[in-house]
Amino acid sequence: MTGDRAPVRPGTTMKPDPEAHEQHLDTAEMLDTAGFRYVEACQRCLDQAIPKNQVLDRHSIEHLVLVLRCDGLHGSRAVSAGAARVLASAALAFPPANLCWHTQGPHSGQPFVAVSDAGVWSPVGLELAGFSWKRLMWADMAASGARLGEGDRAQHRQGPPGARRLHSPLELLVHLFEVASGPPVPGRAGEVAFLQYLFVVLRVDLDARLQAFEKMATVESEGLKGRRAALLEHSLLARIYSGELHLTSNDTRAALVGLLVRCMAAPHDDVEGRTTRSGAAVQVADMGPLLPVELAGLAAEMLRALLSLCGAMEGAGLFHRIHRGRTGAHQNHRMGLDRALLAAAWEGGAGCSDAGACAVLAALPPRDRLRLLGLLVARQFQRSTIQGQVPEGPSAALSKASHLLEDGADAWGYVDVDPGAALAFILSDLAAPTARSFQSLSRLAVVVGGLASALAGQPGLLARGAGVERVPADVPAALQAALRGIVDKAGRTSLGASQDLSRTALFQLMHSQMAVESLAARMQTAA
């Protein structure tokens, strides 16, 4: 699907000469001079092109990315900062996707997405762009390039010596988050700025597609249903995450989710006596500092984008095994996200403290938070020794949820886990004198607190039947009972034992109590 406004390749008068940046230079000062001239030429070309509905050609965009990623080759970071500004201006003027409406013909009044890759750089489909694939898909470009000796800069054309080849777009994304979350290294500022640019491109593309996807929800035509599904399947983020043209492994996807969780938790982990990595704060002269809280915000936005995309695809049945032949999906990537999140935030993958786990949960939309916690409880239920003590209804619901967590291809729509069933198991676990289905009482308090806050923030999520804005009457009472059970069990624990509640857990208990009271009051008013 393409829009009515097709980008036009600029003429030779609007195409800067890439050799201005690639010439063999012996000093950083001369390289900076050439870099400044090239970036300024690109900015002038862009300023002239926008009024004429034209954009910089692909090679100019690629060379700007090269300038940005090779920040370490320049004596002044202002060169890479200028390249970042031109790239951002081009993406703003010509975004990768726009929501549009048909104004005539049989589809009049229906939405469509106008797509274009003319004004942005993305790692998708790089086989068609030899420059990008040969020169930009490397890790540690700046650090390796900075070690090039005098007269050896031409080697950079074939890739920096000692750099690691990135074999898929997802590996590039993982590498950029590794750089942003690692210790500060000279010459890495461009990588951090490039990560921010790449995320904006992916997010703008996805937002336009999700808007059109929602507006086409009532279509009846099979052809339109296929177009609606294609909106998501062909998004840049979906093609990167699923590995459309590359063998992207689950290990790489899990590595990305683990990095996102680590970045989100890092500013909060020191609350429990841990030390936040000093490298989380990347100070970039002339390009803006990326503080731990800013990196956490970027990671949270990326995670929410993945959840929105994969959740919408699961809700449309695109991950069901029936659709595998059409979509090429070999698994339910939405359930894969849940498994990776549980491993990273709850099962020691990223070593989150209680405060870090709370930060991750708080960043999730209420529905995703309820689902993740419900699946966590379902997994603990399957591993528990007290399954026989859980009522039949909740037991069946948790068994089904646990099965879907491991084999999401059976999910025909979006999977919601009944919090009532989760609370029934939690109460059974608290009542058992020796059962320990969760890591600690503190972590259990985080789980119950997450359930309470999500329900209080959006009670309609637990509606029994479409359009019914109410929560089952037994859920607030079960939450109250769970909170009392945690407090009672903590009170019977000797001082200094492993069951003592952390400061985060105590705060969660107080906040949960207020959330449950607010929820009960709203339900009583509505009744």
CSV table of N, CA, C and O in Angstrom, one decimal, residues 10 30 82 89 102 104 119 131 135 142 161 178 218 231-232 235 323-324 328 368 380 458-459 471 488 492 526:
chain,number,residue,atom,x,y,z
A,10,PRO,N,15.9,13.0,-5.6
A,10,PRO,CA,16.4,14.4,-6.0
A,10,PRO,C,17.3,14.3,-7.2
A,10,PRO,O,18.0,13.2,-7.4
A,30,MET,N,41.0,17.4,9.6
A,30,MET,CA,40.6,17.4,8.2
A,30,MET,C,39.3,16.6,8.0
A,30,MET,O,38.4,17.0,7.3
A,82,GLY,N,25.3,17.0,14.0
A,82,GLY,CA,24.7,17.5,12.8
A,82,GLY,C,24.0,16.5,12.0
A,82,GLY,O,22.9,16.7,11.4
A,89,SER,N,15.3,15.5,10.8
A,89,SER,CA,14.5,16.4,10.0
A,89,SER,C,13.9,15.7,8.8
A,89,SER,O,12.7,15.9,8.4
A,102,HIS,N,-9.2,7.1,2.0
A,102,HIS,CA,-9.7,7.1,0.7
A,102,HIS,C,-10.8,8.1,0.5
A,102,HIS,O,-11.7,8.2,1.4
A,104,GLN,N,-12.4,8.7,-2.6
A,104,GLN,CA,-13.3,8.3,-3.7
A,104,GLN,C,-13.2,6.9,-4.0
A,104,GLN,O,-12.3,6.2,-3.5
A,119,GLY,N,12.6,8.8,3.1
A,119,GLY,CA,13.2,9.8,4.0
A,119,GLY,C,13.8,9.2,5.3
A,119,GLY,O,14.3,10.0,6.1
A,131,PHE,N,25.4,-0.8,0.3
A,131,PHE,CA,26.2,0.0,1.2
A,131,PHE,C,25.8,-0.2,2.6
A,131,PHE,O,26.7,-0.4,3.4
A,135,ARG,N,28.6,-1.8,5.1
A,135,ARG,CA,29.3,-0.8,5.9
A,135,ARG,C,28.6,-0.4,7.2
A,135,ARG,O,29.3,0.2,8.0
A,142,ALA,N,32.5,2.7,15.9
A,142,ALA,CA,33.2,3.9,16.3
A,142,ALA,C,34.5,3.5,17.1
A,142,ALA,O,35.6,4.1,16.8
A,161,PRO,N,38.3,-2.8,11.5
A,161,PRO,CA,39.1,-4.0,11.9
A,161,PRO,C,38.7,-4.4,13.3
A,161,PRO,O,38.6,-3.5,14.2
A,178,GLU,N,22.9,-2.5,24.1
A,178,GLU,CA,24.0,-2.9,24.9
A,178,GLU,C,25.0,-1.7,25.1
A,178,GLU,O,25.5,-1.5,26.2
A,218,THR,N,-14.1,-3.1,12.1
A,218,THR,CA,-15.4,-3.6,11.8
A,218,THR,C,-15.6,-4.0,10.3
A,218,THR,O,-16.8,-4.3,9.9
A,231,LEU,N,-1.2,-4.9,7.6
A,231,LEU,CA,-0.7,-3.7,8.2
A,231,LEU,C,0.3,-3.9,9.3
A,231,LEU,O,1.3,-3.3,9.4
A,232,LEU,N,0.0,-4.9,10.1
A,232,LEU,CA,0.9,-5.2,11.2
A,232,LEU,C,2.0,-6.1,10.8
A,232,LEU,O,3.2,-5.9,11.2
A,235,SER,N,4.8,-4.2,9.2
A,235,SER,CA,5.4,-3.1,9.9
A,235,SER,C,6.9,-3.3,10.1
A,235,SER,O,7.4,-4.5,10.1
A,323,HIS,N,-2.9,-20.0,10.7
A,323,HIS,CA,-2.4,-18.9,9.9
A,323,HIS,C,-0.9,-19.0,9.7
A,323,HIS,O,-0.3,-18.1,9.0
A,324,ARG,N,-0.3,-20.1,10.1
A,324,ARG,CA,1.2,-20.1,10.0
A,324,ARG,C,1.6,-20.1,8.5
A,324,ARG,O,2.6,-19.5,8.2
A,328,GLY,N,3.8,-17.0,7.9
A,328,GLY,CA,5.2,-17.5,8.1
A,328,GLY,C,5.6,-17.5,9.5
A,328,GLY,O,6.8,-17.8,9.8
A,368,ASP,N,-1.7,-5.5,29.9
A,368,ASP,CA,-0.5,-6.3,29.8
A,368,ASP,C,0.0,-6.7,31.2
A,368,ASP,O,0.6,-7.8,31.3
A,380,GLN,N,3.6,-20.7,38.3
A,380,GLN,CA,3.9,-21.2,39.6
A,380,GLN,C,2.9,-22.3,40.1
A,380,GLN,O,3.3,-23.2,40.8
A,458,GLN,N,-8.0,0.4,35.7
A,458,GLN,CA,-8.8,0.1,34.5
A,458,GLN,C,-9.7,-1.1,34.9
A,458,GLN,O,-9.5,-2.2,34.4
A,459,PRO,N,-10.7,-0.9,35.7
A,459,PRO,CA,-11.6,-2.0,36.1
A,459,PRO,C,-12.3,-2.8,35.0
A,459,PRO,O,-12.6,-3.9,35.2
A,471,VAL,N,-16.1,-5.3,37.6
A,471,VAL,CA,-15.2,-6.3,38.0
A,471,VAL,C,-16.0,-7.3,38.8
A,471,VAL,O,-16.9,-7.0,39.5
A,488,ASP,N,0.0,-11.3,57.7
A,488,ASP,CA,-0.1,-12.3,58.8
A,488,ASP,C,1.1,-13.2,58.7
A,488,ASP,O,1.7,-13.5,59.8
A,492,ARG,N,4.4,-13.7,61.5
A,492,ARG,CA,4.8,-14.9,62.2
A,492,ARG,C,6.2,-15.3,61.9
A,492,ARG,O,6.7,-16.3,62.4
A,526,ALA,N,-21.2,2.2,41.4
A,526,ALA,CA,-21.7,1.8,40.1
A,526,ALA,C,-22.9,0.9,40.3
A,526,ALA,O,-23.9,0.9,39.5
